[in-house]
Coordinates of C-alpha atoms in Angstrom, one line a residue:
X1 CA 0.0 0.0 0.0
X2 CA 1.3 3.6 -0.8
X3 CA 1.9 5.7 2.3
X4 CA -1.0 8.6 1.6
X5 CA 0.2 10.8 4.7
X6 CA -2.8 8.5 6.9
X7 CA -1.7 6.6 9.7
X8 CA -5.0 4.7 9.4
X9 CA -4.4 4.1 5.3
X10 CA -1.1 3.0 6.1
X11 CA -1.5 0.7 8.5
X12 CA -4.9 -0.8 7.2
X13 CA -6.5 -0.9 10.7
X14 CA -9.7 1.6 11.4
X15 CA -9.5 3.3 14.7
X16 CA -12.5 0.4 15.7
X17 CA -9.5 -1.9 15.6
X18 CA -6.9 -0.1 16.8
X19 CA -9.4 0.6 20.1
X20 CA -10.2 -2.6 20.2
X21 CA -6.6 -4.4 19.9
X22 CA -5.5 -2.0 22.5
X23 CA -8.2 -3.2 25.0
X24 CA -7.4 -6.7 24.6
X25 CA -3.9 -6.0 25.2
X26 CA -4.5 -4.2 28.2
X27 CA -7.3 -6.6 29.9
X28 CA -4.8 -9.6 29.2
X29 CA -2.2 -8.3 30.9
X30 CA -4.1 -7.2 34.2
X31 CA -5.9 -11.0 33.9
X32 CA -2.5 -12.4 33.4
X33 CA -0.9 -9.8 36.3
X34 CA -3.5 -10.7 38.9
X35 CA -3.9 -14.8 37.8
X36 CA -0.2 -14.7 37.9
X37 CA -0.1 -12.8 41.5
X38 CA -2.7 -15.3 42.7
X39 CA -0.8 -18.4 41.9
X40 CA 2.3 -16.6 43.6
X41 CA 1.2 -14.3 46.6
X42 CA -0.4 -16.7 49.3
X43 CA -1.5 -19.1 47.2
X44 CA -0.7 -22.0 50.2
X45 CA -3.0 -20.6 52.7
X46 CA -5.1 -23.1 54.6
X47 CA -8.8 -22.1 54.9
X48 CA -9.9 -21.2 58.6
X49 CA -12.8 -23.1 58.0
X50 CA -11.1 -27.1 57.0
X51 CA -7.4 -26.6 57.0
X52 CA -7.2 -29.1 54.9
X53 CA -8.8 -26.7 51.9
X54 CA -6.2 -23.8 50.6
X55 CA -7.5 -20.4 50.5
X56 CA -5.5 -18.2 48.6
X57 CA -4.8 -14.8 49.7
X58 CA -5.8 -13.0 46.2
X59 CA -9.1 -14.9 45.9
X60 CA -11.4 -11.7 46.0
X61 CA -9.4 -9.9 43.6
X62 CA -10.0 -12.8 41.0
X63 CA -13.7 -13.0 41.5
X64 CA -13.7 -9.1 41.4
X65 CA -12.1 -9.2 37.9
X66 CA -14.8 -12.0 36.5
X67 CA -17.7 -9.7 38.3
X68 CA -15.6 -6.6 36.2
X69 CA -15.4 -8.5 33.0
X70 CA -19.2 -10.2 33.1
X71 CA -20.7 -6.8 33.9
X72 CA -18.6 -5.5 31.1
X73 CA -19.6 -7.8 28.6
X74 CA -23.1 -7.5 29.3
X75 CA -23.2 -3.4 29.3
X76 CA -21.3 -4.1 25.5
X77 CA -23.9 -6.4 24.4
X78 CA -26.9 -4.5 25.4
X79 CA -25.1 -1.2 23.9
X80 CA -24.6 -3.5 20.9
X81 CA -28.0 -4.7 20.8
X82 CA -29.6 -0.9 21.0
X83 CA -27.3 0.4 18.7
X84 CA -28.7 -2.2 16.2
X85 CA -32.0 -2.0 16.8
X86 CA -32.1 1.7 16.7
X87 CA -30.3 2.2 13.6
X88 CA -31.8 -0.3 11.5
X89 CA -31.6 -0.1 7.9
X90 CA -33.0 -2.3 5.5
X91 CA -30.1 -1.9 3.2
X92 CA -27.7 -3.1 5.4
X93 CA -29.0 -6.6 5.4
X94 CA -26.3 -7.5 3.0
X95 CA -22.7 -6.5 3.1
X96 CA -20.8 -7.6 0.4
X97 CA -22.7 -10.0 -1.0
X98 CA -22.8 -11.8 3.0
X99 CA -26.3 -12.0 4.9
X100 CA -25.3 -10.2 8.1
X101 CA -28.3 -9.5 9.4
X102 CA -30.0 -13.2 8.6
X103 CA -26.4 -14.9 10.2
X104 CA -27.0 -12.8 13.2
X105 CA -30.9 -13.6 13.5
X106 CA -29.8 -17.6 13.3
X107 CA -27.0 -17.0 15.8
X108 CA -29.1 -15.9 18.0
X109 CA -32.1 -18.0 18.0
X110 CA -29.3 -21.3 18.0
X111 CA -28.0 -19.6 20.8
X112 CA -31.7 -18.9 22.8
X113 CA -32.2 -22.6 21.4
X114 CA -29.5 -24.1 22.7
X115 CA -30.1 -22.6 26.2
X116 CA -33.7 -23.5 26.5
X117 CA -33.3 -26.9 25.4
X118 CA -29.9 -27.4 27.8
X119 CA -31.7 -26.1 30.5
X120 CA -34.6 -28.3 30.0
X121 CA -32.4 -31.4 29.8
X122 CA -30.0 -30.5 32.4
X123 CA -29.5 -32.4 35.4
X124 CA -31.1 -31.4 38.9
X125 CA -29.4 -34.4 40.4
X126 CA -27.7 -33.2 44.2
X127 CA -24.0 -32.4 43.8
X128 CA -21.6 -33.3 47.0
X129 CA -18.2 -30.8 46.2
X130 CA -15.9 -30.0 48.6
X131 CA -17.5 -31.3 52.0
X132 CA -20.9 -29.3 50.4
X133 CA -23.8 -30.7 48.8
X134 CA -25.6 -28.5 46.5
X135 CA -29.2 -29.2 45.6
X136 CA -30.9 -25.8 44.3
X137 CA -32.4 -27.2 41.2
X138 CA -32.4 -23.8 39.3
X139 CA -28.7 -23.7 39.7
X140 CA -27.6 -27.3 38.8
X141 CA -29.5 -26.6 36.0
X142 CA -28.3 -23.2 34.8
X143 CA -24.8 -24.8 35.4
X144 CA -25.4 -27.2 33.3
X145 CA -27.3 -25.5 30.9
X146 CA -24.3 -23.2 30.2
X147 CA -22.0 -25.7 30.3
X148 CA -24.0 -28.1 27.5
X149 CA -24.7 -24.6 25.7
X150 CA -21.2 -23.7 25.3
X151 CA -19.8 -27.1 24.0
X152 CA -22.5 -27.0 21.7
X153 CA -21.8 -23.4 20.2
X154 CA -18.2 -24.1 20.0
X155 CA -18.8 -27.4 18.2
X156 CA -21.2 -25.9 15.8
X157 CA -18.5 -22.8 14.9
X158 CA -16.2 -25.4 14.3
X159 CA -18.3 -27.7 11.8
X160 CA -19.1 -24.3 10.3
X161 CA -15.7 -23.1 9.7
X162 CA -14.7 -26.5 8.4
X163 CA -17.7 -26.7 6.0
X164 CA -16.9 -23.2 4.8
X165 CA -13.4 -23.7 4.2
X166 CA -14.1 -27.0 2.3
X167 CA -16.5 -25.3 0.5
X168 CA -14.5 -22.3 -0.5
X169 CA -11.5 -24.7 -1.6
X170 CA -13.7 -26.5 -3.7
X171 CA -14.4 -23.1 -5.5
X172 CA -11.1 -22.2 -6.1

């Protein structure tokens, strides 16, 4: 490419990207910091309940990071799915020559799918872990029905991306 005098036309990367490499970046260094710091710093604590449990020092500052990051997320996606909705266009329903907005219609509805049937199916079957024994039906099965969902979601990105690459070979 011909250097025009445009960082951004130079480089190829929008300022989207740019953003949005720099945030990974920084949120995988402070996960890999405080994971790092937790496995380090106290990590052979026993608990004051069973000493024969470990209770690491930095424990807190791990769950505050997932609470952090899943709070995050979520604010992203709803300001994703306003954005969207409110500035719907019709003639954005292709973009170059891709269906965006009838891949994102079946993504969701696979993914509300997925997570009504996994919830339905999963098991509500008492759990002993640790010395506890959990039995909150709505919870083994919310587990569960995350846990199914996301094996399921992963496995079906994977056929796809193996069917589309066939498929795209098979062009060429």
């Amino acid at each position: 490419m011909i250097f025009s005098g445009n960082k951004e036309k130079a480089t190829g990367k929008t300022t989207a990207e740019k953003f949005s490499s720099r945030v990974l970046y920084i949120v995988a260094t402070i996960m890999a910091v405080i994971f790092g710091c937790f496995y380090m710093i106290g990590y052979d604590i026993p608990s004051d309940d069973d000493p024969q449990f470990k209770s690491p020092l930095l424990t807190d500052a791990v769950i505050i990071l997932a609470i952090l990051l899943i709070v995050t997320a979520l604010a992203a996606m709803a300001f994703a799915i306003v954005r969207e909705v409110k500035c719907r266009d019709r003639s954005t329903a292709n973009a170059n020559n891709i269906p965006s907005r009838r891949i994102a219609a079946i993504t969701a509805a696979v993914t509300v799918a997925c997570m009504s049937v996994s919830f339905v199916a999963g098991s509500a079957h008492p759990m002993f872990i640790n010395g506890t024994q959990y039995t909150t039906t709505f919870w083994l099965k919310a587990t569960d029905m995350f846990i199914i969902t996301a094996i399921l979601l992963i496995a079906i990105a994977i056929i796809t991306v193996i069917t589309q690459c066939i498929r795209y070979n098979k062009g060429k």
